[in-house]
PDB file of C-alpha atoms in Angstrom:
ATOM      1  CA  UNK D  15      38.741 130.164 134.295  1.00  0.00           C
ATOM      2  CA  UNK D  16      40.248 127.806 132.355  1.00  0.00           C
ATOM      3  CA  UNK D  17      41.035 123.668 132.841  1.00  0.00           C
ATOM      4  CA  UNK D  18      44.686 124.540 133.510  1.00  0.00           C
ATOM      5  CA  UNK D  19      44.022 127.716 136.017  1.00  0.00           C
ATOM      6  CA  UNK D  20      41.420 125.712 137.832  1.00  0.00           C
ATOM      7  CA  UNK D  21      44.234 122.820 138.070  1.00  0.00           C
ATOM      8  CA  UNK D  22      46.345 124.699 139.381  1.00  0.00           C
ATOM      9  CA  UNK D  23      44.353 126.653 142.018  1.00  0.00           C
ATOM     10  CA  UNK D  24      43.306 123.180 143.282  1.00  0.00           C
ATOM     11  CA  UNK D  25      47.217 122.367 143.889  1.00  0.00           C
ATOM     12  CA  UNK D  26      48.019 125.496 145.480  1.00  0.00           C
ATOM     13  CA  UNK D  27      44.855 124.502 147.592  1.00  0.00           C
ATOM     14  CA  UNK D  28      45.744 121.294 148.209  1.00  0.00           C
ATOM     15  CA  UNK D  29      45.233 121.335 152.152  1.00  0.00           C
ATOM     16  CA  UNK D  30      41.474 121.201 151.063  1.00  0.00           C
ATOM     17  CA  UNK D  31      41.896 118.017 149.640  1.00  0.00           C
ATOM     18  CA  UNK D  32      43.814 116.040 152.377  1.00  0.00           C
ATOM     19  CA  UNK D  33      40.739 115.690 154.363  1.00  0.00           C
ATOM     20  CA  UNK D  34      38.971 113.773 151.489  1.00  0.00           C
ATOM     21  CA  UNK D  35      41.880 111.287 151.024  1.00  0.00           C
ATOM     22  CA  UNK D  36      42.243 110.521 154.426  1.00  0.00           C
ATOM     23  CA  UNK D  37      39.955 108.276 156.530  1.00  0.00           C
ATOM     24  CA  UNK D  38      38.039 111.408 158.517  1.00  0.00           C
ATOM     25  CA  UNK D  39      34.621 112.350 157.353  1.00  0.00           C
ATOM     26  CA  UNK D  40      33.191 114.997 155.316  1.00  0.00           C
ATOM     27  CA  UNK D  41      31.688 116.209 158.490  1.00  0.00           C
ATOM     28  CA  UNK D  42      34.800 116.615 159.563  1.00  0.00           C
ATOM     29  CA  UNK D  43      35.883 119.094 156.794  1.00  0.00           C
ATOM     30  CA  UNK D  44      32.785 121.316 157.509  1.00  0.00           C
ATOM     31  CA  UNK D  45      33.492 121.689 160.976  1.00  0.00           C
ATOM     32  CA  UNK D  46      37.465 122.087 160.412  1.00  0.00           C
ATOM     33  CA  UNK D  47      37.941 124.586 157.803  1.00  0.00           C
ATOM     34  CA  UNK D  48      41.480 125.026 156.763  1.00  0.00           C
ATOM     35  CA  UNK D  49      43.198 128.127 158.278  1.00  0.00           C
ATOM     36  CA  UNK D  50      42.675 131.484 156.193  1.00  0.00           C
ATOM     37  CA  UNK D  51      45.533 132.092 153.833  1.00  0.00           C
ATOM     38  CA  UNK D  52      47.199 135.700 154.473  1.00  0.00           C
ATOM     39  CA  UNK D  53      47.101 137.811 151.504  1.00  0.00           C
ATOM     40  CA  UNK D  54      50.440 138.659 149.709  1.00  0.00           C
ATOM     41  CA  UNK D  55      51.346 142.166 150.674  1.00  0.00           C
ATOM     42  CA  UNK D  56      51.254 144.662 147.936  1.00  0.00           C
ATOM     43  CA  UNK D  57      54.333 145.133 145.658  1.00  0.00           C
ATOM     44  CA  UNK D  58      54.959 148.762 147.009  1.00  0.00           C
ATOM     45  CA  UNK D  59      54.400 148.225 150.551  1.00  0.00           C
ATOM     46  CA  UNK D  60      57.623 148.227 151.309  1.00  0.00           C
ATOM     47  CA  UNK D  61      58.318 151.321 149.436  1.00  0.00           C
ATOM     48  CA  UNK D  62      56.876 153.179 152.245  1.00  0.00           C
ATOM     49  CA  UNK D  63      59.825 152.504 154.358  1.00  0.00           C
ATOM     50  CA  UNK D  64      62.327 153.191 152.090  1.00  0.00           C
ATOM     51  CA  UNK D  65      64.047 156.370 152.071  1.00  0.00           C
ATOM     52  CA  UNK D  66      64.614 157.916 148.942  1.00  0.00           C
ATOM     53  CA  UNK D  67      67.589 160.179 149.972  1.00  0.00           C
ATOM     54  CA  UNK D  68      69.450 157.307 151.595  1.00  0.00           C
ATOM     55  CA  UNK D  69      69.745 155.796 147.955  1.00  0.00           C
ATOM     56  CA  UNK D  70      71.238 158.826 146.353  1.00  0.00           C
ATOM     57  CA  UNK D  71      74.745 158.429 146.754  1.00  0.00           C
ATOM     58  CA  UNK D  72      76.870 158.892 143.419  1.00  0.00           C
ATOM     59  CA  UNK D  73      77.096 161.028 140.514  1.00  0.00           C
ATOM     60  CA  UNK D  74      75.112 159.673 137.501  1.00  0.00           C
ATOM     61  CA  UNK D  75      76.991 161.424 135.084  1.00  0.00           C
ATOM     62  CA  UNK D  76      80.107 159.637 136.780  1.00  0.00           C
ATOM     63  CA  UNK D  77      78.376 156.327 136.592  1.00  0.00           C
ATOM     64  CA  UNK D  78      77.425 157.055 133.085  1.00  0.00           C
ATOM     65  CA  UNK D  79      80.937 157.892 132.130  1.00  0.00           C
ATOM     66  CA  UNK D  80      82.336 155.069 134.111  1.00  0.00           C
ATOM     67  CA  UNK D  81      80.207 152.215 131.945  1.00  0.00           C
ATOM     68  CA  UNK D  82      81.290 154.111 128.539  1.00  0.00           C
ATOM     69  CA  UNK D  83      84.952 153.738 129.451  1.00  0.00           C
ATOM     70  CA  UNK D  84      84.663 150.099 130.603  1.00  0.00           C
ATOM     71  CA  UNK D  85      82.402 149.348 127.238  1.00  0.00           C
ATOM     72  CA  UNK D  86      85.547 150.763 124.675  1.00  0.00           C
ATOM     73  CA  UNK D  87      88.048 149.538 126.891  1.00  0.00           C
ATOM     74  CA  UNK D  88      86.893 145.760 127.244  1.00  0.00           C
ATOM     75  CA  UNK D  89      87.173 143.334 124.112  1.00  0.00           C
ATOM     76  CA  UNK D  90      84.476 142.949 122.002  1.00  0.00           C
ATOM     77  CA  UNK D  91      83.273 139.657 123.272  1.00  0.00           C
ATOM     78  CA  UNK D  92      83.341 140.819 126.776  1.00  0.00           C
ATOM     79  CA  UNK D  93      79.644 139.861 128.557  1.00  0.00           C
ATOM     80  CA  UNK D  94      78.079 142.271 131.139  1.00  0.00           C
ATOM     81  CA  UNK D  95      75.897 140.269 133.309  1.00  0.00           C
ATOM     82  CA  UNK D  96      75.481 142.679 135.972  1.00  0.00           C
ATOM     83  CA  UNK D  97      73.507 145.501 134.365  1.00  0.00           C
ATOM     84  CA  UNK D  98      70.704 145.383 136.523  1.00  0.00           C
ATOM     85  CA  UNK D  99      73.231 146.165 138.965  1.00  0.00           C
ATOM     86  CA  UNK D 100      72.912 149.914 137.125  1.00  0.00           C
ATOM     87  CA  UNK D 101      69.443 149.946 136.618  1.00  0.00           C
ATOM     88  CA  UNK D 102      68.376 149.612 140.145  1.00  0.00           C
ATOM     89  CA  UNK D 103      70.735 153.052 141.184  1.00  0.00           C
ATOM     90  CA  UNK D 104      68.086 155.464 142.079  1.00  0.00           C
ATOM     91  CA  UNK D 105      70.418 158.552 140.969  1.00  0.00           C
ATOM     92  CA  UNK D 106      70.179 156.896 137.192  1.00  0.00           C
ATOM     93  CA  UNK D 107      66.450 157.416 137.617  1.00  0.00           C
ATOM     94  CA  UNK D 108      67.032 161.120 138.701  1.00  0.00           C
ATOM     95  CA  UNK D 109      69.022 162.079 135.845  1.00  0.00           C
ATOM     96  CA  UNK D 110      66.244 160.233 133.664  1.00  0.00           C
ATOM     97  CA  UNK D 111      63.497 162.069 135.076  1.00  0.00           C
ATOM     98  CA  UNK D 112      65.376 165.133 134.415  1.00  0.00           C
ATOM     99  CA  UNK D 113      66.056 164.698 130.904  1.00  0.00           C
ATOM    100  CA  UNK D 114      62.270 163.294 130.231  1.00  0.00           C
ATOM    101  CA  UNK D 115      61.328 166.848 132.179  1.00  0.00           C
ATOM    102  CA  UNK D 116      63.442 168.385 129.864  1.00  0.00           C
ATOM    103  CA  UNK D 117      61.514 166.904 126.580  1.00  0.00           C
ATOM    104  CA  UNK D 118      58.166 167.545 127.834  1.00  0.00           C
ATOM    105  CA  UNK D 119      58.445 171.259 129.555  1.00  0.00           C
ATOM    106  CA  UNK D 120      61.730 172.572 128.034  1.00  0.00           C
ATOM    107  CA  UNK D 121      63.293 173.013 131.046  1.00  0.00           C
ATOM    108  CA  UNK D 122      66.137 170.578 132.816  1.00  0.00           C
ATOM    109  CA  UNK D 123      65.081 170.853 136.811  1.00  0.00           C
ATOM    110  CA  UNK D 124      67.999 170.834 139.172  1.00  0.00           C
ATOM    111  CA  UNK D 125      68.642 167.611 141.450  1.00  0.00           C
ATOM    112  CA  UNK D 126      68.035 169.535 144.685  1.00  0.00           C
ATOM    113  CA  UNK D 127      64.265 170.984 143.446  1.00  0.00           C
ATOM    114  CA  UNK D 128      63.175 167.905 143.108  1.00  0.00           C
ATOM    115  CA  UNK D 129      60.126 166.924 145.941  1.00  0.00           C
ATOM    116  CA  UNK D 130      60.132 163.831 147.871  1.00  0.00           C
ATOM    117  CA  UNK D 131      57.077 162.528 146.591  1.00  0.00           C
ATOM    118  CA  UNK D 132      58.670 162.547 142.795  1.00  0.00           C
ATOM    119  CA  UNK D 133      61.585 160.830 144.270  1.00  0.00           C
ATOM    120  CA  UNK D 134      59.201 158.304 146.146  1.00  0.00           C
ATOM    121  CA  UNK D 135      57.242 157.718 142.498  1.00  0.00           C
ATOM    122  CA  UNK D 136      60.951 157.062 141.372  1.00  0.00           C
ATOM    123  CA  UNK D 137      61.266 154.665 143.673  1.00  0.00           C
ATOM    124  CA  UNK D 138      58.064 152.786 142.986  1.00  0.00           C
ATOM    125  CA  UNK D 139      58.699 153.232 139.546  1.00  0.00           C
ATOM    126  CA  UNK D 140      62.557 151.399 139.689  1.00  0.00           C
ATOM    127  CA  UNK D 141      61.265 148.716 141.957  1.00  0.00           C
ATOM    128  CA  UNK D 142      58.529 147.878 139.310  1.00  0.00           C
ATOM    129  CA  UNK D 143      60.962 147.606 136.375  1.00  0.00           C
ATOM    130  CA  UNK D 144      63.704 145.731 138.540  1.00  0.00           C
ATOM    131  CA  UNK D 145      61.072 143.267 139.710  1.00  0.00           C
ATOM    132  CA  UNK D 146      59.613 142.628 136.045  1.00  0.00           C
ATOM    133  CA  UNK D 147      56.294 144.097 137.270  1.00  0.00           C
ATOM    134  CA  UNK D 148      56.283 147.142 134.618  1.00  0.00           C
ATOM    135  CA  UNK D 149      53.974 147.118 132.214  1.00  0.00           C
ATOM    136  CA  UNK D 150      54.360 149.354 129.234  1.00  0.00           C
ATOM    137  CA  UNK D 151      51.356 151.995 127.875  1.00  0.00           C
ATOM    138  CA  UNK D 152      49.799 151.426 131.090  1.00  0.00           C
ATOM    139  CA  UNK D 153      47.828 154.649 131.384  1.00  0.00           C
ATOM    140  CA  UNK D 154      45.411 153.746 134.126  1.00  0.00           C
ATOM    141  CA  UNK D 155      47.893 152.830 136.488  1.00  0.00           C
ATOM    142  CA  UNK D 156      50.539 154.884 136.221  1.00  0.00           C
ATOM    143  CA  UNK D 157      53.328 155.063 138.978  1.00  0.00           C
ATOM    144  CA  UNK D 158      54.701 158.318 137.856  1.00  0.00           C
ATOM    145  CA  UNK D 159      52.920 161.622 136.149  1.00  0.00           C
ATOM    146  CA  UNK D 160      54.081 164.187 133.812  1.00  0.00           C
ATOM    147  CA  UNK D 161      54.872 167.523 135.390  1.00  0.00           C
ATOM    148  CA  UNK D 162      52.558 169.284 132.803  1.00  0.00           C
ATOM    149  CA  UNK D 163      49.898 166.680 134.121  1.00  0.00           C
ATOM    150  CA  UNK D 164      47.664 168.385 136.231  1.00  0.00           C
ATOM    151  CA  UNK D 165      46.786 166.146 139.503  1.00  0.00           C
ATOM    152  CA  UNK D 166      43.266 164.283 139.142  1.00  0.00           C
ATOM    153  CA  UNK D 167      41.348 166.200 142.190  1.00  0.00           C
ATOM    154  CA  UNK D 168      37.847 164.130 140.376  1.00  0.00           C
ATOM    155  CA  UNK D 169      36.511 161.899 138.634  1.00  0.00           C
ATOM    156  CA  UNK D 170      36.423 162.295 134.838  1.00  0.00           C
ATOM    157  CA  UNK D 171      34.073 161.201 132.825  1.00  0.00           C
ATOM    158  CA  UNK D 172      33.886 157.713 130.514  1.00  0.00           C
ATOM    159  CA  UNK D 173      34.219 159.780 126.886  1.00  0.00           C
ATOM    160  CA  UNK D 174      37.285 161.373 128.152  1.00  0.00           C
ATOM    161  CA  UNK D 175      38.850 158.602 129.854  1.00  0.00           C
ATOM    162  CA  UNK D 176      38.481 156.848 126.880  1.00  0.00           C
ATOM    163  CA  UNK D 177      39.800 159.349 124.532  1.00  0.00           C
ATOM    164  CA  UNK D 178      42.604 159.133 127.147  1.00  0.00           C
ATOM    165  CA  UNK D 179      43.350 155.528 126.642  1.00  0.00           C
ATOM    166  CA  UNK D 180      43.056 155.810 122.890  1.00  0.00           C
ATOM    167  CA  UNK D 181      45.223 158.447 122.049  1.00  0.00           C
ATOM    168  CA  UNK D 182      48.827 157.951 120.570  1.00  0.00           C
ATOM    169  CA  UNK D 183      50.633 159.979 123.663  1.00  0.00           C
ATOM    170  CA  UNK D 184      53.269 158.410 124.730  1.00  0.00           C
ATOM    171  CA  UNK D 185      52.888 157.801 128.723  1.00  0.00           C
ATOM    172  CA  UNK D 186      55.631 159.615 130.996  1.00  0.00           C
ATOM    173  CA  UNK D 187      56.787 156.904 133.264  1.00  0.00           C
ATOM    174  CA  UNK D 188      57.203 154.969 129.884  1.00  0.00           C
ATOM    175  CA  UNK D 189      59.715 157.829 128.621  1.00  0.00           C
ATOM    176  CA  UNK D 190      61.198 157.750 131.549  1.00  0.00           C
ATOM    177  CA  UNK D 191      61.605 154.007 131.551  1.00  0.00           C
ATOM    178  CA  UNK D 192      63.381 154.642 128.091  1.00  0.00           C
ATOM    179  CA  UNK D 193      65.783 157.156 129.150  1.00  0.00           C
ATOM    180  CA  UNK D 194      66.870 154.562 132.070  1.00  0.00           C
ATOM    181  CA  UNK D 195      67.303 151.862 129.475  1.00  0.00           C
ATOM    182  CA  UNK D 196      69.684 154.138 127.048  1.00  0.00           C
ATOM    183  CA  UNK D 197      71.837 155.257 129.517  1.00  0.00           C
ATOM    184  CA  UNK D 198      72.341 151.528 130.624  1.00  0.00           C
ATOM    185  CA  UNK D 199      72.547 149.451 126.984  1.00  0.00           C
ATOM    186  CA  UNK D 200      73.634 152.669 124.789  1.00  0.00           C
ATOM    187  CA  UNK D 201      77.437 152.541 125.826  1.00  0.00           C
ATOM    188  CA  UNK D 202      77.615 148.591 125.717  1.00  0.00           C
ATOM    189  CA  UNK D 203      76.103 148.212 122.261  1.00  0.00           C
ATOM    190  CA  UNK D 204      77.623 151.420 120.840  1.00  0.00           C
ATOM    191  CA  UNK D 205      81.317 149.834 121.503  1.00  0.00           C
ATOM    192  CA  UNK D 206      80.132 147.047 119.593  1.00  0.00           C
ATOM    193  CA  UNK D 207      78.613 148.528 116.576  1.00  0.00           C
ATOM    194  CA  UNK D 208      80.065 148.466 113.083  1.00  0.00           C
ATOM    195  CA  UNK D 209      81.791 151.532 112.648  1.00  0.00           C
ATOM    196  CA  UNK D 210      79.709 151.665 109.018  1.00  0.00           C
ATOM    197  CA  UNK D 211      76.477 152.138 111.252  1.00  0.00           C
ATOM    198  CA  UNK D 212      75.523 155.664 111.179  1.00  0.00           C
ATOM    199  CA  UNK D 213      71.517 154.735 112.167  1.00  0.00           C
ATOM    200  CA  UNK D 214      70.164 156.084 115.738  1.00  0.00           C
ATOM    201  CA  UNK D 215      73.755 156.741 117.041  1.00  0.00           C
ATOM    202  CA  UNK D 216      74.935 159.662 119.146  1.00  0.00           C
ATOM    203  CA  UNK D 217      76.968 161.973 116.584  1.00  0.00           C
ATOM    204  CA  UNK D 218      75.581 160.271 113.343  1.00  0.00           C
ATOM    205  CA  UNK D 219      72.814 160.856 111.186  1.00  0.00           C
ATOM    206  CA  UNK D 220      72.019 160.726 107.460  1.00  0.00           C
ATOM    207  CA  UNK D 221      74.569 163.698 107.194  1.00  0.00           C
ATOM    208  CA  UNK D 222      77.392 161.730 108.506  1.00  0.00           C
ATOM    209  CA  UNK D 223      76.398 158.602 105.934  1.00  0.00           C
ATOM    210  CA  UNK D 224      76.751 161.212 103.195  1.00  0.00           C
ATOM    211  CA  UNK D 225      79.864 162.733 104.253  1.00  0.00           C
ATOM    212  CA  UNK D 226      81.459 159.175 104.430  1.00  0.00           C
ATOM    213  CA  UNK D 227      80.457 158.357 101.020  1.00  0.00           C
ATOM    214  CA  UNK D 228      81.806 161.588  99.828  1.00  0.00           C
ATOM    215  CA  UNK D 229      85.169 161.017 101.457  1.00  0.00           C
ATOM    216  CA  UNK D 230      85.291 157.503 100.304  1.00  0.00           C
ATOM    217  CA  UNK D 231      84.448 158.209  96.857  1.00  0.00           C
ATOM    218  CA  UNK D 232      87.078 157.628  93.981  1.00  0.00           C
ATOM    219  CA  UNK D 233      86.553 159.269  90.638  1.00  0.00           C
TER     220      UNK D 233
END
C-alpha cells in the first residue's frame, strides 16, 4: 500500500481518529469501536431487478437512420452532447449482438430468438459501459460470451487458462462494444470527414481511391 493510498484510507476512516483527538481516553476507543460500515452493493445488483424486455421499445434500424439523417443535416460545427443516451438504448445492443453473432457464426440470429439470459447479459454489459466500469480485453471476467463458446461446467487447468489469456483472439464482448460504438460514432464522424478520405469508410476502399484518381487525372 503506497503512502498516498494509506493517507486516503485514513481520511476515509476519520471516525477512528476523532476519539483520539478529543478528551476521551484511549480505553474509550477500545471499548466503543466505531459502527461497521455497510459494504457497497455490487455493480450488477440492480440488474437482477430490471426486466430487459421492458427496455426494448424502439427499432434499432430507425435509431441509426435518425442519427445518420441528423448528422448530415446539421452544420459541421454542431456538437452532439447526448451520445450516451444512444449508447444506453438496449435495442442497439441487441442489434450489435446480432451483428457480432453473424461475424462469429456466419448466421444472423432473429431478434425473437435471443434468449432471456442473453438479454440480461447484454443489460449488464451496457450498464458497465455507461457507468465507466467496462475493461477491454478482460478475459477472466466476461459479462457475455460468444455463442460458439461452450459453457464452463468445470475448472480448466492452469496451462489452458494461461494459453487462453495469452491468445490474440478478441473477446466477444469487446467486439460487441465496438459494434455499438461504431453504430453511434460513425454517422457523426462520417458527416465531417473530408470527401477525399477513403480509409475505413463505408462504401470506400483502395479501389475507390484509384477510381477517383483516374477520373480526375488530366492528360
